[in-house]
PDB file of C-alpha atoms in Angstrom:
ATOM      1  CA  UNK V   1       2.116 -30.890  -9.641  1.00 41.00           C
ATOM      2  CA  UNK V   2       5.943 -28.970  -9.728  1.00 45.00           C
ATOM      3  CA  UNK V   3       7.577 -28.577  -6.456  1.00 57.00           C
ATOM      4  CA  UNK V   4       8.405 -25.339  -7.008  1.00 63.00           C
ATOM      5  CA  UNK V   5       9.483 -22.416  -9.192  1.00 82.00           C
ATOM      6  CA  UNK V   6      12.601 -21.589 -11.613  1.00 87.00           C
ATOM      7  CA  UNK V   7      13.689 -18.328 -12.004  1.00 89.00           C
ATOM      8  CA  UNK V   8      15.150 -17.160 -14.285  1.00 94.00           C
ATOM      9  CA  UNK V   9      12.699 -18.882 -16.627  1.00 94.00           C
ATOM     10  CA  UNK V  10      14.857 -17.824 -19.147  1.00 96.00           C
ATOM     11  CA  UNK V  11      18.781 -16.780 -19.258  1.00 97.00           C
ATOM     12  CA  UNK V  12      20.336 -15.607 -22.216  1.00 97.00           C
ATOM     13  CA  UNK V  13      24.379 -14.641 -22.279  1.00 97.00           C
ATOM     14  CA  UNK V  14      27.905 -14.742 -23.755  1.00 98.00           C
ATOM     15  CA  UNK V  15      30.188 -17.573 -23.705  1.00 98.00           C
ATOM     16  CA  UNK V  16      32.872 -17.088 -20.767  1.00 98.00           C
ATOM     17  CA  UNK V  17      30.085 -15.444 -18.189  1.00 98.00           C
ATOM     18  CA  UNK V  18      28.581 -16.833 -15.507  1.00 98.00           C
ATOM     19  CA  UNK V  19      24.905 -18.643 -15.193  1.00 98.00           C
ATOM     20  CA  UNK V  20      22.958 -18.575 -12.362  1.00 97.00           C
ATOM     21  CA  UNK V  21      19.837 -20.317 -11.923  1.00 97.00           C
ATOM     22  CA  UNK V  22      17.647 -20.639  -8.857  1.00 97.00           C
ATOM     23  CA  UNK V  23      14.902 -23.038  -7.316  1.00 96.00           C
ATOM     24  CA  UNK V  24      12.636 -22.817  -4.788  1.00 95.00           C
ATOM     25  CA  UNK V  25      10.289 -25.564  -3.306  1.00 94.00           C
ATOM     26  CA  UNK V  26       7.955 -26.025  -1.121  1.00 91.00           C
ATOM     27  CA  UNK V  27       8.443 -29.066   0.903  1.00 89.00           C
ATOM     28  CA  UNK V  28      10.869 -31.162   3.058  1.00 88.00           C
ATOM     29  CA  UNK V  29      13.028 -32.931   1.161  1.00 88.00           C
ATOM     30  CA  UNK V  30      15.946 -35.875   1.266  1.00 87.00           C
ATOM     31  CA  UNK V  31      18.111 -34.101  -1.759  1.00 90.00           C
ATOM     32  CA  UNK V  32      17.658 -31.811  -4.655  1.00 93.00           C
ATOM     33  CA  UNK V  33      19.279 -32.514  -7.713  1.00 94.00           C
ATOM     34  CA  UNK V  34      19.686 -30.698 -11.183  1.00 96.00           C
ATOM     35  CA  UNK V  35      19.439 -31.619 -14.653  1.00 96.00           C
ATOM     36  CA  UNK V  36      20.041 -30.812 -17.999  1.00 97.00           C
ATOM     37  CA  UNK V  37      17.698 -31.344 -20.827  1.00 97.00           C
ATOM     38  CA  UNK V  38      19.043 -30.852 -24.611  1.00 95.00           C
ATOM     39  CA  UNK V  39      16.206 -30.183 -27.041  1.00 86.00           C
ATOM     40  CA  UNK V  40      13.529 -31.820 -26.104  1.00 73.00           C
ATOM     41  CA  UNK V  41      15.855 -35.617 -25.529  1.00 86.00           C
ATOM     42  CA  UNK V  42      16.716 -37.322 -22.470  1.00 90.00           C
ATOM     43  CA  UNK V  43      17.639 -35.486 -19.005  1.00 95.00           C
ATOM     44  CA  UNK V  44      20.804 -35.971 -17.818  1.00 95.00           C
ATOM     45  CA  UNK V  45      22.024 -35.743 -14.260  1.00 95.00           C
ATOM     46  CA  UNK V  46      24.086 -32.961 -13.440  1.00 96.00           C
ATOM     47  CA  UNK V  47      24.392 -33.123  -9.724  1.00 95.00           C
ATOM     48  CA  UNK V  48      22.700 -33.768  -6.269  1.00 94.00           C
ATOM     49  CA  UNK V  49      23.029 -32.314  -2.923  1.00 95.00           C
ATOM     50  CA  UNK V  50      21.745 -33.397   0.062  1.00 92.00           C
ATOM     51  CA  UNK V  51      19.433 -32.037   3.062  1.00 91.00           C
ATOM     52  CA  UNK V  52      22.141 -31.673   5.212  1.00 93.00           C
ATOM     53  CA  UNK V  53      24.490 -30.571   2.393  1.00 96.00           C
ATOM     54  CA  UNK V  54      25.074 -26.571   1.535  1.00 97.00           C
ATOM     55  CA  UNK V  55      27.227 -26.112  -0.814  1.00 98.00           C
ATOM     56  CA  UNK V  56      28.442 -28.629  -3.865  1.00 97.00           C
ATOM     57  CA  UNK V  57      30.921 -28.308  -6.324  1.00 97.00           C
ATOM     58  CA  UNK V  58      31.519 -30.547  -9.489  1.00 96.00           C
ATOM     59  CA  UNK V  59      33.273 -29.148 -12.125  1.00 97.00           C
ATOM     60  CA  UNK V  60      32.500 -25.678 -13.251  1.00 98.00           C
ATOM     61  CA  UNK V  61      28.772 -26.680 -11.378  1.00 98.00           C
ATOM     62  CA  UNK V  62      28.407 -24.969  -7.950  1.00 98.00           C
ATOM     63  CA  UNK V  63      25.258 -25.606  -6.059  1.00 98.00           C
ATOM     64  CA  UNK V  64      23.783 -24.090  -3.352  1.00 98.00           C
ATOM     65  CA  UNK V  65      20.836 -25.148  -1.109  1.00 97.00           C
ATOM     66  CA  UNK V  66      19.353 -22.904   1.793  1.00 97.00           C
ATOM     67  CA  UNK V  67      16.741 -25.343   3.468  1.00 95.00           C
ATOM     68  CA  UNK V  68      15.270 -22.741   5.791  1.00 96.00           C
ATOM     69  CA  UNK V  69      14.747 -20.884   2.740  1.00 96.00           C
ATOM     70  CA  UNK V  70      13.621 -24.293   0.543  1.00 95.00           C
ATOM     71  CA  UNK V  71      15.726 -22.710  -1.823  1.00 96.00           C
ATOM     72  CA  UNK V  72      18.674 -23.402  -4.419  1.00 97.00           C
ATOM     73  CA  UNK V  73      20.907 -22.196  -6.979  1.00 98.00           C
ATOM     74  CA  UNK V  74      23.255 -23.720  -9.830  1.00 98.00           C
ATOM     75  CA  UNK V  75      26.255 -22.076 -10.909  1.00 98.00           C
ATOM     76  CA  UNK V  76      27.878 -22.547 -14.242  1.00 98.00           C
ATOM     77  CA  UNK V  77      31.056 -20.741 -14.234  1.00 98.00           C
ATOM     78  CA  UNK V  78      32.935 -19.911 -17.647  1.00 98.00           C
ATOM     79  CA  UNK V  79      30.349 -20.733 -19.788  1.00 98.00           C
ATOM     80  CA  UNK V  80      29.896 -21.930 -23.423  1.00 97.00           C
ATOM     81  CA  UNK V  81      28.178 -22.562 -26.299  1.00 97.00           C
ATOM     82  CA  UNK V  82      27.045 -26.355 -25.443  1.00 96.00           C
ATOM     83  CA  UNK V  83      25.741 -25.330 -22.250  1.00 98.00           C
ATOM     84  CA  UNK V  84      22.768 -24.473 -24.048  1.00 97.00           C
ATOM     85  CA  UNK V  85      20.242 -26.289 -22.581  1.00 97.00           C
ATOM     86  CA  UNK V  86      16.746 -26.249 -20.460  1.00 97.00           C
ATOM     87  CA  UNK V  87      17.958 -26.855 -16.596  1.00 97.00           C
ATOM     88  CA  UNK V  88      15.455 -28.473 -13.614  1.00 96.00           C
ATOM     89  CA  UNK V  89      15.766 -28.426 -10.347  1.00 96.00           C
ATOM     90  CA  UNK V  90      14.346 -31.838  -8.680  1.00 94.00           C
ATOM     91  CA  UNK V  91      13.325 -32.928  -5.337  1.00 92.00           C
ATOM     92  CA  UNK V  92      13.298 -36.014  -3.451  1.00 86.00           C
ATOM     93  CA  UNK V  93      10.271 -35.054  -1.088  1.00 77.00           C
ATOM     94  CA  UNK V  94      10.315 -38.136   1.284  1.00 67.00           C
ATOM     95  CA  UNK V  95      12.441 -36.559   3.899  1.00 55.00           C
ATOM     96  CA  UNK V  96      13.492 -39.004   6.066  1.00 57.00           C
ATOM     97  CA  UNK V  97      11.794 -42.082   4.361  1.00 59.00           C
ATOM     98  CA  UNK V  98      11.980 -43.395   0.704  1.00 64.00           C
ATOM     99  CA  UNK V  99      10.291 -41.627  -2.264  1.00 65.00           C
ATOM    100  CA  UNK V 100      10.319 -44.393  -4.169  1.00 75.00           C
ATOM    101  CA  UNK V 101      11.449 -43.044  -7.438  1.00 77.00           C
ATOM    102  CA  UNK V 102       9.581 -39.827  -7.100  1.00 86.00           C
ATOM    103  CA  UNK V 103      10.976 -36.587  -7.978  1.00 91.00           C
ATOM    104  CA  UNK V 104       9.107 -33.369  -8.408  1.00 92.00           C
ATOM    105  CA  UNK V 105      10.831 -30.907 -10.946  1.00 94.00           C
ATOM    106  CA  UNK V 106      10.557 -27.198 -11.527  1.00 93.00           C
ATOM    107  CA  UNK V 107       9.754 -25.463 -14.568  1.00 94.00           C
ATOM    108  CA  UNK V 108      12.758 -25.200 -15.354  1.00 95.00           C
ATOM    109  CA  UNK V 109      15.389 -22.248 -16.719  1.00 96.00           C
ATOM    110  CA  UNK V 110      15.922 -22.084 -20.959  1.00 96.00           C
ATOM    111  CA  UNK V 111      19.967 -20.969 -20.828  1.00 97.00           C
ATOM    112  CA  UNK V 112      21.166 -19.811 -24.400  1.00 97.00           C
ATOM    113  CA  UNK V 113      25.009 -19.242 -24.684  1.00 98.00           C
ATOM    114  CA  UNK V 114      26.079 -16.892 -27.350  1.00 97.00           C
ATOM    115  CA  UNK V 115      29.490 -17.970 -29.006  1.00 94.00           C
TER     116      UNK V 115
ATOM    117  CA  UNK G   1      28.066 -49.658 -19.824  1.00 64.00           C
ATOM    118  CA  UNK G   2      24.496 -49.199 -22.211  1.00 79.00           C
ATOM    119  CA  UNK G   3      22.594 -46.376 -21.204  1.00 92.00           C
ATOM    120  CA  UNK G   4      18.632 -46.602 -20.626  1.00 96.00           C
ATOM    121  CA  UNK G   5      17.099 -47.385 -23.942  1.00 97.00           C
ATOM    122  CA  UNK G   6      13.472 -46.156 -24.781  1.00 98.00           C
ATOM    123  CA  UNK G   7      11.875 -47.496 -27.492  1.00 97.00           C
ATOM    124  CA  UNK G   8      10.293 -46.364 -29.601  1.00 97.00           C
ATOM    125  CA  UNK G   9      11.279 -42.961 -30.227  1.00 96.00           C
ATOM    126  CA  UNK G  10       8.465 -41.380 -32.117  1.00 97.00           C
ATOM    127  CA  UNK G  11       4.748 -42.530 -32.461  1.00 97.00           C
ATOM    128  CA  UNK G  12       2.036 -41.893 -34.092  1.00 98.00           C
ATOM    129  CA  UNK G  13      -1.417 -42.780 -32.683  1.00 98.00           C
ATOM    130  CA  UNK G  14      -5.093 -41.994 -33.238  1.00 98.00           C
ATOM    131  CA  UNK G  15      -7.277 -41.168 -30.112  1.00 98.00           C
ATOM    132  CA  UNK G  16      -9.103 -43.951 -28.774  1.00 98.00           C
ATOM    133  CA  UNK G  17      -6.546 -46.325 -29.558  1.00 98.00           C
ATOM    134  CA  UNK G  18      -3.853 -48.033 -26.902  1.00 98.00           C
ATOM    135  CA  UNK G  19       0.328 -47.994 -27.330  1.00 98.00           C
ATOM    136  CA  UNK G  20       3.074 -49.703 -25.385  1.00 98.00           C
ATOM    137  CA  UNK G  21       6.441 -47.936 -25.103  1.00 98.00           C
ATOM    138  CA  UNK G  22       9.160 -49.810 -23.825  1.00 98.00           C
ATOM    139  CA  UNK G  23      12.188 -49.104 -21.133  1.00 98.00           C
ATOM    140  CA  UNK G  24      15.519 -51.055 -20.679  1.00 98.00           C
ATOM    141  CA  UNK G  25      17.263 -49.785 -17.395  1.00 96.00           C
ATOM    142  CA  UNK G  26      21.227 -49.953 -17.063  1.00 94.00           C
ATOM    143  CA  UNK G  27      22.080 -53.098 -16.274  1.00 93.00           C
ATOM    144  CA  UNK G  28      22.044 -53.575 -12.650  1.00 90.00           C
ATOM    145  CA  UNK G  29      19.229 -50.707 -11.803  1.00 91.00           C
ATOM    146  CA  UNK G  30      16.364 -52.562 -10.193  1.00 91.00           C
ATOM    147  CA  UNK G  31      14.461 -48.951 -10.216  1.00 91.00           C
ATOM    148  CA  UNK G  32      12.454 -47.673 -13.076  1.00 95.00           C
ATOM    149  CA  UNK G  33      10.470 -44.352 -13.199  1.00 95.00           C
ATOM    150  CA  UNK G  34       8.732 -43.137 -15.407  1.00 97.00           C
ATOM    151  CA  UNK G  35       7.860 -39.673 -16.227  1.00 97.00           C
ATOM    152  CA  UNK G  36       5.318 -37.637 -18.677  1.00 98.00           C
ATOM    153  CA  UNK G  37       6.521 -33.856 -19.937  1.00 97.00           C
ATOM    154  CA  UNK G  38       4.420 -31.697 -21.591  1.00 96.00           C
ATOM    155  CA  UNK G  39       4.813 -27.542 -22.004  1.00 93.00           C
ATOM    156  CA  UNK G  40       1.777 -26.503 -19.799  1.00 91.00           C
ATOM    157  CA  UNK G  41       2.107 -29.541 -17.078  1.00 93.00           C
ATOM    158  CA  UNK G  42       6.159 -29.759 -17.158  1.00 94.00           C
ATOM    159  CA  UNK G  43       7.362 -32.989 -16.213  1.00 96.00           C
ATOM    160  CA  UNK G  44       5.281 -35.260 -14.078  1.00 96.00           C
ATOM    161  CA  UNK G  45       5.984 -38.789 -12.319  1.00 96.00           C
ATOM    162  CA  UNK G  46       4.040 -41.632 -13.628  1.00 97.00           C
ATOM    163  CA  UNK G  47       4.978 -44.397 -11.570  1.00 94.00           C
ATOM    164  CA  UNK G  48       8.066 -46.145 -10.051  1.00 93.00           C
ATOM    165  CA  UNK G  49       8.591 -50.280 -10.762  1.00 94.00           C
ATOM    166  CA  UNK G  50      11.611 -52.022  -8.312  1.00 91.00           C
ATOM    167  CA  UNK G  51      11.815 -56.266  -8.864  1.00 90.00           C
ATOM    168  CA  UNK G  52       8.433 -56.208 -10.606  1.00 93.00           C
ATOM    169  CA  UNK G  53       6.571 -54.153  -7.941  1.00 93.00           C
ATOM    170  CA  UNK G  54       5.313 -50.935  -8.345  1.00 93.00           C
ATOM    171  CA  UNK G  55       6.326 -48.832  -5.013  1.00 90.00           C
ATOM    172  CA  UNK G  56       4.592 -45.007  -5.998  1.00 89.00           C
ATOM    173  CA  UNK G  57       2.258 -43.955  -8.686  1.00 92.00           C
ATOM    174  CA  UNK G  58       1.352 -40.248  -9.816  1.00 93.00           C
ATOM    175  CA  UNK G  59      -1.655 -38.616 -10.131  1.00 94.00           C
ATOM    176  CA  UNK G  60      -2.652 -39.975 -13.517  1.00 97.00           C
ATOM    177  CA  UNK G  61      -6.002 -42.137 -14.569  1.00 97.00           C
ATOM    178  CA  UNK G  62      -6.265 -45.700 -13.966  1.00 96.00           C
ATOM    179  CA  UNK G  63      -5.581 -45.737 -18.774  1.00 98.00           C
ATOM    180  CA  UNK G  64      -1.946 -45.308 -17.365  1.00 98.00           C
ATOM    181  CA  UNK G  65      -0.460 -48.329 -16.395  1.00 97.00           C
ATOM    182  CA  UNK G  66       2.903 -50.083 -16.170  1.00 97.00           C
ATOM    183  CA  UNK G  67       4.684 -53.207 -15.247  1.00 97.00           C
ATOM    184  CA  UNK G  68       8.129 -54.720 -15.024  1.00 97.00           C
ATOM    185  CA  UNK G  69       9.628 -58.096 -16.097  1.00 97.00           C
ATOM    186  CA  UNK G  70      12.431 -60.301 -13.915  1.00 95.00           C
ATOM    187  CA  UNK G  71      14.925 -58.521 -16.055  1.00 95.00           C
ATOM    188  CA  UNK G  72      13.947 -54.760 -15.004  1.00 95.00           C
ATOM    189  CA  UNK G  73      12.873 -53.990 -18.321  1.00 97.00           C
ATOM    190  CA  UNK G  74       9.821 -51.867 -17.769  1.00 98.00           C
ATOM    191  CA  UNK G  75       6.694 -51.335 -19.889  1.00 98.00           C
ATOM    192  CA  UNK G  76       4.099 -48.266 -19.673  1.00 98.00           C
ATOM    193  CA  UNK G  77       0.852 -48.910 -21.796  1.00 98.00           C
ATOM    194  CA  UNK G  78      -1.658 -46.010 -21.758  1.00 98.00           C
ATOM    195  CA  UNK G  79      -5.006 -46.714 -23.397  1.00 96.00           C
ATOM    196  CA  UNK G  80      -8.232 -45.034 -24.760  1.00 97.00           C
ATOM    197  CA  UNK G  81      -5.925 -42.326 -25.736  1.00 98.00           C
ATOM    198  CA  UNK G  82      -6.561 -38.625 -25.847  1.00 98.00           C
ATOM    199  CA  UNK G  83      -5.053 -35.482 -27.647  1.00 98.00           C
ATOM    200  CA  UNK G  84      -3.893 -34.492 -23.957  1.00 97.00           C
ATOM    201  CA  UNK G  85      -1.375 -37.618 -23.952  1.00 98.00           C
ATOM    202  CA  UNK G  86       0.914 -36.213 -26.582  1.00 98.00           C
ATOM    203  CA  UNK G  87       4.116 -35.816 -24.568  1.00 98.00           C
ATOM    204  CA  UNK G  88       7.665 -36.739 -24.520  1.00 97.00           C
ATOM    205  CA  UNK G  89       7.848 -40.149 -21.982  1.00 98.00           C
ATOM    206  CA  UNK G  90      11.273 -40.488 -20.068  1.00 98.00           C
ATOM    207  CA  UNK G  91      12.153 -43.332 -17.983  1.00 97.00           C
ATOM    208  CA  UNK G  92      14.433 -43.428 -15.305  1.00 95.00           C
ATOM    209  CA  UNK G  93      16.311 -46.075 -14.195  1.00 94.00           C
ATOM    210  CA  UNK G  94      18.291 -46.267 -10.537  1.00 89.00           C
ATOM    211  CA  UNK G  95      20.891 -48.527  -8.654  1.00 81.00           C
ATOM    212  CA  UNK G  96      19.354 -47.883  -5.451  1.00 71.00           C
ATOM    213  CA  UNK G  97      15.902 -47.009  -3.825  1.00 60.00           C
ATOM    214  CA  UNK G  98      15.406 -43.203  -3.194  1.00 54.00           C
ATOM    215  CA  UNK G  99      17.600 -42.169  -6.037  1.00 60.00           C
ATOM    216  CA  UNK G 100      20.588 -41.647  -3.333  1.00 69.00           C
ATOM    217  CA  UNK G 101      22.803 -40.892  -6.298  1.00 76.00           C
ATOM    218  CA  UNK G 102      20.737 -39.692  -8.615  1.00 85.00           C
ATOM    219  CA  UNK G 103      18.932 -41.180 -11.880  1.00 91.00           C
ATOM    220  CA  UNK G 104      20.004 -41.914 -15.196  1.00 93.00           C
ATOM    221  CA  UNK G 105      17.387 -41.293 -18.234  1.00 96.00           C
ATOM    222  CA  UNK G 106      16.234 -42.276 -21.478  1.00 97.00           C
ATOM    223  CA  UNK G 107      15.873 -40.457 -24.363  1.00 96.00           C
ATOM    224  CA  UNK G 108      12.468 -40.635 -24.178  1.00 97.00           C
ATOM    225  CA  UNK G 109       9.404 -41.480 -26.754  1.00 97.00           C
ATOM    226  CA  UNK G 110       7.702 -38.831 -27.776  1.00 97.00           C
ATOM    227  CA  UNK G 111       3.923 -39.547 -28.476  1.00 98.00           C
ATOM    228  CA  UNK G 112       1.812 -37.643 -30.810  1.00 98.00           C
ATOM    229  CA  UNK G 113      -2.097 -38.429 -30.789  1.00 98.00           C
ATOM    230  CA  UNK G 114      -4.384 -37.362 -33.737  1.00 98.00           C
TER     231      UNK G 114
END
């Protein structure tokens, strides 16, 4: 079953403006981490921030996570073309133990970049 | 450093019959996952191998099994298959339990039943 819910589920703009995406779950969690997903191929880690964590930066990534909300939001500033790409928000559920490999995604958010 | 290969990428199969698709971790990652991603169910965990054991398992019928080999190469075999197991596959592989820094995956194998 997903953790949670994406919004937008879909995100459409011009290269050089800013994405936002957000997540919400459900549960207690360890982390929450985002990926990227090209076309139907592999996912690739983007970035992970922890319980205790609010704010992360890497890059032109900025992620936020409100626990007392059991929400989150990726920022990609400045964007282009290649960002195109379906983005998930995962959890590590197991707060305070081990999940053992198990992450619950979202739905994700479908971000199209117009050159 | 390799990445984590999946192999192979595209199949084929008719229902009722059984496949085998393959995962080789990064070399060092002890952790495997494996994950199922379809449009109406998203993606959803399988089952998670470290040193041969398996530690979690989804919510998925006993026809979905795995295992791992001394080398953390991974295996997923689903059989009796149905028109409802066409998905991509990803594997995951991780250094350390919990996925503390995150996972690296596959490409996947994407799975077509007739």
């Amino acid at each position: 079953s997903q953790q949670g819910e994406e919004d937008p589920q879909a995100l459409s703009i011009q290269e050089g403006e800013n994405a936002t995406m957000n997540c919400s779950y459900k549960t207690s969690i360890n982390n929450l981490q985002w990926y990227r997903q090209n076309s139907g191929r592999g996912l690739v880690h983007l970035i992970l921030i922890r319980s205790n964590e609010r704010e992360k930066h890497s890059g032109r990534l900025r992620v936020t996570l409100d626990t007392s909300k059991k929400s989150s939001s990726l920022l990609i500033t400045a964007s282009r073309a290649a960002d195109t790409a379906s983005y998930f928000c995962a959890t590590d559920e197991n707060a305070g133990g081990t999940s053992y490999g198990k992450l619950t995604f979202g739905q994700g958010t479908i971000l199209t970049v117009h050159p | 450093k390799a990445g984590v290969t999946q192999t192979p990428r595209y199949l084929i199969k008719t229902r009722g019959q059984q496949v085998t698709l393959s995962c080789s971790p990064i070399s060092g990652h002890r952790s495997v996952s494996w994950y199922q991603q379809t449009p109406g169910q998203g993606l959803q965990f399988l089952f998670e191998y470290f040193s041969e054991t398996q530690r979690n398992k989804g919510n998925f019928p006993g026809r979905f099994s795995g295992r791992q080999f001394s080398n953390s190469r991974s295996e997923m075999n689903v059989s009796t298959l149905e028109l409802g197991d066409s998905a991509l596959y990803l594997c995951a592989s991780s250094a350390r339990t919990g996925g503390l820094y995150g996972y690296t995956f596959g490409s996947g194998t994407r799975l077509t039943v007739v």
